[in-house]
């Protein structure tokens, strides 16, 4: 019969393995934040252009949005190969990571609301700037908060 210490050690090993997809990862490439901010700014600008009275601007907007959708699809495919085991928003995760992901969702809603308001009242170039700044700032915060949460999880499970 196993002792309580052996069972606790096994449970700790199991918990570490369960947390591994959330804590053991390669760093995001340096190009990610500026590229994602540029993507966010471009999307905001294209959405604004799609609301234009000009037929050529609408066509540019639709083609641009389709191109951005293709880019995000290619990025997600690449990132899954790069990361290996991609963390999920929906599976069980360590509490430190869960907290950061909850803030991420709230932050994404705020960023979307700010950009929707901007698209409703501002010209396309203002939308591009606001989209760039909000997406870039939000992702910059998330990258740092996630890394700190992953380190705290590793420390707790050590």
PDB file of C-alpha atoms in Angstrom:
ATOM      1  CA  UNK A   1       0.000   0.000   0.000  1.00  0.00           C
ATOM      2  CA  UNK A   2       1.284   3.444  -0.915  1.00  0.00           C
ATOM      3  CA  UNK A   3       2.027   6.041   1.715  1.00  0.00           C
ATOM      4  CA  UNK A   4       0.382   9.463   1.794  1.00  0.00           C
ATOM      5  CA  UNK A   5       3.699  11.028   0.718  1.00  0.00           C
ATOM      6  CA  UNK A   6       3.868   8.818  -2.373  1.00  0.00           C
ATOM      7  CA  UNK A   7       0.272   9.645  -3.296  1.00  0.00           C
ATOM      8  CA  UNK A   8       0.916  13.383  -2.816  1.00  0.00           C
ATOM      9  CA  UNK A   9       4.030  13.125  -5.021  1.00  0.00           C
ATOM     10  CA  UNK A  10       2.040  11.343  -7.720  1.00  0.00           C
ATOM     11  CA  UNK A  11      -0.723  13.949  -7.559  1.00  0.00           C
ATOM     12  CA  UNK A  12       1.864  16.747  -7.793  1.00  0.00           C
ATOM     13  CA  UNK A  13       3.424  15.047 -10.852  1.00  0.00           C
ATOM     14  CA  UNK A  14      -0.022  14.721 -12.417  1.00  0.00           C
ATOM     15  CA  UNK A  15      -0.828  18.376 -11.713  1.00  0.00           C
ATOM     16  CA  UNK A  16       2.498  19.468 -13.260  1.00  0.00           C
ATOM     17  CA  UNK A  17       1.765  17.409 -16.373  1.00  0.00           C
ATOM     18  CA  UNK A  18      -1.725  18.890 -16.624  1.00  0.00           C
ATOM     19  CA  UNK A  19      -0.282  22.424 -16.342  1.00  0.00           C
ATOM     20  CA  UNK A  20       2.550  21.800 -18.827  1.00  0.00           C
ATOM     21  CA  UNK A  21       0.726  23.066 -21.958  1.00  0.00           C
ATOM     22  CA  UNK A  22       0.125  26.345 -20.107  1.00  0.00           C
ATOM     23  CA  UNK A  23       3.562  26.758 -18.542  1.00  0.00           C
ATOM     24  CA  UNK A  24       6.121  25.083 -20.827  1.00  0.00           C
ATOM     25  CA  UNK A  25       6.187  27.037 -24.041  1.00  0.00           C
ATOM     26  CA  UNK A  26       8.559  28.707 -26.411  1.00  0.00           C
ATOM     27  CA  UNK A  27       8.542  32.498 -26.226  1.00  0.00           C
ATOM     28  CA  UNK A  28       6.440  34.389 -28.721  1.00  0.00           C
ATOM     29  CA  UNK A  29       8.617  35.646 -31.584  1.00  0.00           C
ATOM     30  CA  UNK A  30       9.686  39.295 -31.453  1.00  0.00           C
ATOM     31  CA  UNK A  31       7.731  40.088 -34.595  1.00  0.00           C
ATOM     32  CA  UNK A  32       4.421  38.963 -33.067  1.00  0.00           C
ATOM     33  CA  UNK A  33       3.410  42.129 -31.170  1.00  0.00           C
ATOM     34  CA  UNK A  34       4.071  44.636 -33.960  1.00  0.00           C
ATOM     35  CA  UNK A  35       2.513  42.304 -36.537  1.00  0.00           C
ATOM     36  CA  UNK A  36      -0.582  41.722 -34.388  1.00  0.00           C
ATOM     37  CA  UNK A  37      -0.931  45.456 -33.713  1.00  0.00           C
ATOM     38  CA  UNK A  38      -0.630  46.151 -37.438  1.00  0.00           C
ATOM     39  CA  UNK A  39      -3.230  43.443 -38.106  1.00  0.00           C
ATOM     40  CA  UNK A  40      -5.609  45.035 -35.574  1.00  0.00           C
ATOM     41  CA  UNK A  41      -5.114  48.495 -37.040  1.00  0.00           C
ATOM     42  CA  UNK A  42      -5.635  47.188 -40.563  1.00  0.00           C
ATOM     43  CA  UNK A  43      -8.832  45.409 -39.590  1.00  0.00           C
ATOM     44  CA  UNK A  44     -10.243  48.548 -37.962  1.00  0.00           C
ATOM     45  CA  UNK A  45      -9.363  50.619 -41.036  1.00  0.00           C
ATOM     46  CA  UNK A  46     -10.874  48.074 -43.447  1.00  0.00           C
ATOM     47  CA  UNK A  47     -14.073  47.820 -41.408  1.00  0.00           C
ATOM     48  CA  UNK A  48     -14.378  51.620 -41.519  1.00  0.00           C
ATOM     49  CA  UNK A  49     -13.719  51.634 -45.256  1.00  0.00           C
ATOM     50  CA  UNK A  50     -16.424  49.007 -45.741  1.00  0.00           C
ATOM     51  CA  UNK A  51     -18.925  51.568 -44.409  1.00  0.00           C
ATOM     52  CA  UNK A  52     -17.880  54.062 -47.092  1.00  0.00           C
ATOM     53  CA  UNK A  53     -20.124  55.466 -49.812  1.00  0.00           C
ATOM     54  CA  UNK A  54     -17.366  54.812 -52.330  1.00  0.00           C
ATOM     55  CA  UNK A  55     -17.658  51.529 -54.262  1.00  0.00           C
ATOM     56  CA  UNK A  56     -13.856  51.206 -54.784  1.00  0.00           C
ATOM     57  CA  UNK A  57     -13.239  51.737 -51.049  1.00  0.00           C
ATOM     58  CA  UNK A  58     -15.795  49.030 -50.243  1.00  0.00           C
ATOM     59  CA  UNK A  59     -14.100  46.600 -52.628  1.00  0.00           C
ATOM     60  CA  UNK A  60     -10.673  47.351 -51.111  1.00  0.00           C
ATOM     61  CA  UNK A  61     -12.171  46.799 -47.644  1.00  0.00           C
ATOM     62  CA  UNK A  62     -13.709  43.422 -48.518  1.00  0.00           C
ATOM     63  CA  UNK A  63     -10.521  42.185 -50.174  1.00  0.00           C
ATOM     64  CA  UNK A  64      -8.497  43.481 -47.217  1.00  0.00           C
ATOM     65  CA  UNK A  65     -10.721  41.763 -44.646  1.00  0.00           C
ATOM     66  CA  UNK A  66     -10.557  38.479 -46.575  1.00  0.00           C
ATOM     67  CA  UNK A  67      -6.762  38.818 -46.694  1.00  0.00           C
ATOM     68  CA  UNK A  68      -6.604  39.483 -42.949  1.00  0.00           C
ATOM     69  CA  UNK A  69      -8.791  36.437 -42.287  1.00  0.00           C
ATOM     70  CA  UNK A  70      -6.420  34.303 -44.366  1.00  0.00           C
ATOM     71  CA  UNK A  71      -3.450  35.746 -42.474  1.00  0.00           C
ATOM     72  CA  UNK A  72      -4.927  34.915 -39.080  1.00  0.00           C
ATOM     73  CA  UNK A  73      -5.706  31.385 -40.256  1.00  0.00           C
ATOM     74  CA  UNK A  74      -2.127  30.912 -41.439  1.00  0.00           C
ATOM     75  CA  UNK A  75      -0.809  32.334 -38.179  1.00  0.00           C
ATOM     76  CA  UNK A  76      -2.934  30.037 -36.007  1.00  0.00           C
ATOM     77  CA  UNK A  77      -1.798  27.003 -38.002  1.00  0.00           C
ATOM     78  CA  UNK A  78       1.837  28.039 -37.705  1.00  0.00           C
ATOM     79  CA  UNK A  79       1.498  28.819 -33.991  1.00  0.00           C
ATOM     80  CA  UNK A  80       0.052  25.400 -33.217  1.00  0.00           C
ATOM     81  CA  UNK A  81       3.072  23.782 -34.863  1.00  0.00           C
ATOM     82  CA  UNK A  82       5.468  26.225 -33.148  1.00  0.00           C
ATOM     83  CA  UNK A  83       3.993  25.836 -29.666  1.00  0.00           C
ATOM     84  CA  UNK A  84       3.195  22.132 -29.795  1.00  0.00           C
ATOM     85  CA  UNK A  85       0.351  21.857 -27.261  1.00  0.00           C
ATOM     86  CA  UNK A  86      -1.716  25.001 -27.612  1.00  0.00           C
ATOM     87  CA  UNK A  87      -3.419  26.181 -24.402  1.00  0.00           C
ATOM     88  CA  UNK A  88      -7.203  26.155 -24.464  1.00  0.00           C
ATOM     89  CA  UNK A  89      -9.605  28.752 -23.125  1.00  0.00           C
ATOM     90  CA  UNK A  90     -12.080  26.001 -22.262  1.00  0.00           C
ATOM     91  CA  UNK A  91     -10.122  23.145 -20.652  1.00  0.00           C
ATOM     92  CA  UNK A  92      -9.126  22.943 -17.001  1.00  0.00           C
ATOM     93  CA  UNK A  93      -6.109  25.113 -16.324  1.00  0.00           C
ATOM     94  CA  UNK A  94      -4.049  26.322 -13.359  1.00  0.00           C
ATOM     95  CA  UNK A  95      -5.766  29.082 -11.344  1.00  0.00           C
ATOM     96  CA  UNK A  96      -2.994  31.607 -12.100  1.00  0.00           C
ATOM     97  CA  UNK A  97      -3.496  31.077 -15.840  1.00  0.00           C
ATOM     98  CA  UNK A  98      -7.303  31.066 -15.523  1.00  0.00           C
ATOM     99  CA  UNK A  99      -7.177  34.518 -13.920  1.00  0.00           C
ATOM    100  CA  UNK A 100      -5.020  35.970 -16.710  1.00  0.00           C
ATOM    101  CA  UNK A 101      -7.218  34.419 -19.401  1.00  0.00           C
ATOM    102  CA  UNK A 102     -10.319  35.922 -17.761  1.00  0.00           C
ATOM    103  CA  UNK A 103      -8.674  39.364 -17.851  1.00  0.00           C
ATOM    104  CA  UNK A 104      -7.748  38.686 -21.495  1.00  0.00           C
ATOM    105  CA  UNK A 105     -11.397  38.076 -22.400  1.00  0.00           C
ATOM    106  CA  UNK A 106     -12.518  41.232 -20.566  1.00  0.00           C
ATOM    107  CA  UNK A 107      -9.707  43.205 -22.224  1.00  0.00           C
ATOM    108  CA  UNK A 108     -10.644  41.869 -25.663  1.00  0.00           C
ATOM    109  CA  UNK A 109     -14.244  43.012 -25.142  1.00  0.00           C
ATOM    110  CA  UNK A 110     -13.024  46.475 -24.121  1.00  0.00           C
ATOM    111  CA  UNK A 111     -10.709  46.674 -27.143  1.00  0.00           C
ATOM    112  CA  UNK A 112     -13.565  45.610 -29.416  1.00  0.00           C
ATOM    113  CA  UNK A 113     -15.914  48.196 -27.889  1.00  0.00           C
ATOM    114  CA  UNK A 114     -13.381  51.012 -28.241  1.00  0.00           C
ATOM    115  CA  UNK A 115     -12.714  50.044 -31.849  1.00  0.00           C
ATOM    116  CA  UNK A 116     -16.422  49.704 -32.690  1.00  0.00           C
ATOM    117  CA  UNK A 117     -17.057  53.167 -31.289  1.00  0.00           C
ATOM    118  CA  UNK A 118     -14.127  54.557 -33.251  1.00  0.00           C
ATOM    119  CA  UNK A 119     -15.326  52.907 -36.472  1.00  0.00           C
ATOM    120  CA  UNK A 120     -18.743  54.475 -35.921  1.00  0.00           C
ATOM    121  CA  UNK A 121     -17.479  58.058 -35.618  1.00  0.00           C
ATOM    122  CA  UNK A 122     -13.971  58.473 -37.047  1.00  0.00           C
ATOM    123  CA  UNK A 123     -12.238  58.360 -40.421  1.00  0.00           C
ATOM    124  CA  UNK A 124     -10.406  55.210 -41.507  1.00  0.00           C
ATOM    125  CA  UNK A 125      -6.937  56.481 -40.591  1.00  0.00           C
ATOM    126  CA  UNK A 126      -8.012  57.246 -36.993  1.00  0.00           C
ATOM    127  CA  UNK A 127      -9.523  53.754 -36.830  1.00  0.00           C
ATOM    128  CA  UNK A 128      -6.182  52.330 -37.998  1.00  0.00           C
ATOM    129  CA  UNK A 129      -4.271  54.174 -35.270  1.00  0.00           C
ATOM    130  CA  UNK A 130      -6.746  53.258 -32.515  1.00  0.00           C
ATOM    131  CA  UNK A 131      -6.816  49.629 -33.676  1.00  0.00           C
ATOM    132  CA  UNK A 132      -3.016  49.477 -33.730  1.00  0.00           C
ATOM    133  CA  UNK A 133      -2.651  51.010 -30.265  1.00  0.00           C
ATOM    134  CA  UNK A 134      -5.433  49.053 -28.545  1.00  0.00           C
ATOM    135  CA  UNK A 135      -4.477  45.678 -30.044  1.00  0.00           C
ATOM    136  CA  UNK A 136      -0.773  46.256 -29.436  1.00  0.00           C
ATOM    137  CA  UNK A 137      -1.219  47.490 -25.874  1.00  0.00           C
ATOM    138  CA  UNK A 138      -3.652  44.722 -24.961  1.00  0.00           C
ATOM    139  CA  UNK A 139      -1.421  41.986 -26.332  1.00  0.00           C
ATOM    140  CA  UNK A 140       1.676  43.535 -24.755  1.00  0.00           C
ATOM    141  CA  UNK A 141      -0.037  43.407 -21.348  1.00  0.00           C
ATOM    142  CA  UNK A 142      -1.296  39.855 -21.927  1.00  0.00           C
ATOM    143  CA  UNK A 143       2.128  38.540 -22.958  1.00  0.00           C
ATOM    144  CA  UNK A 144       3.693  39.853 -19.747  1.00  0.00           C
ATOM    145  CA  UNK A 145       0.829  38.821 -17.467  1.00  0.00           C
ATOM    146  CA  UNK A 146       0.745  35.326 -18.967  1.00  0.00           C
ATOM    147  CA  UNK A 147       4.503  34.865 -18.536  1.00  0.00           C
ATOM    148  CA  UNK A 148       4.243  35.970 -14.890  1.00  0.00           C
ATOM    149  CA  UNK A 149       1.300  33.606 -14.292  1.00  0.00           C
ATOM    150  CA  UNK A 150       3.166  30.707 -15.905  1.00  0.00           C
ATOM    151  CA  UNK A 151       6.209  31.406 -13.694  1.00  0.00           C
ATOM    152  CA  UNK A 152       3.985  31.557 -10.592  1.00  0.00           C
ATOM    153  CA  UNK A 153       2.371  28.257 -11.554  1.00  0.00           C
ATOM    154  CA  UNK A 154       5.755  26.597 -12.062  1.00  0.00           C
ATOM    155  CA  UNK A 155       6.935  27.922  -8.706  1.00  0.00           C
ATOM    156  CA  UNK A 156       3.826  26.650  -6.934  1.00  0.00           C
ATOM    157  CA  UNK A 157       4.120  23.209  -8.539  1.00  0.00           C
ATOM    158  CA  UNK A 158       7.901  22.874  -8.030  1.00  0.00           C
TER     159      UNK A 158
END
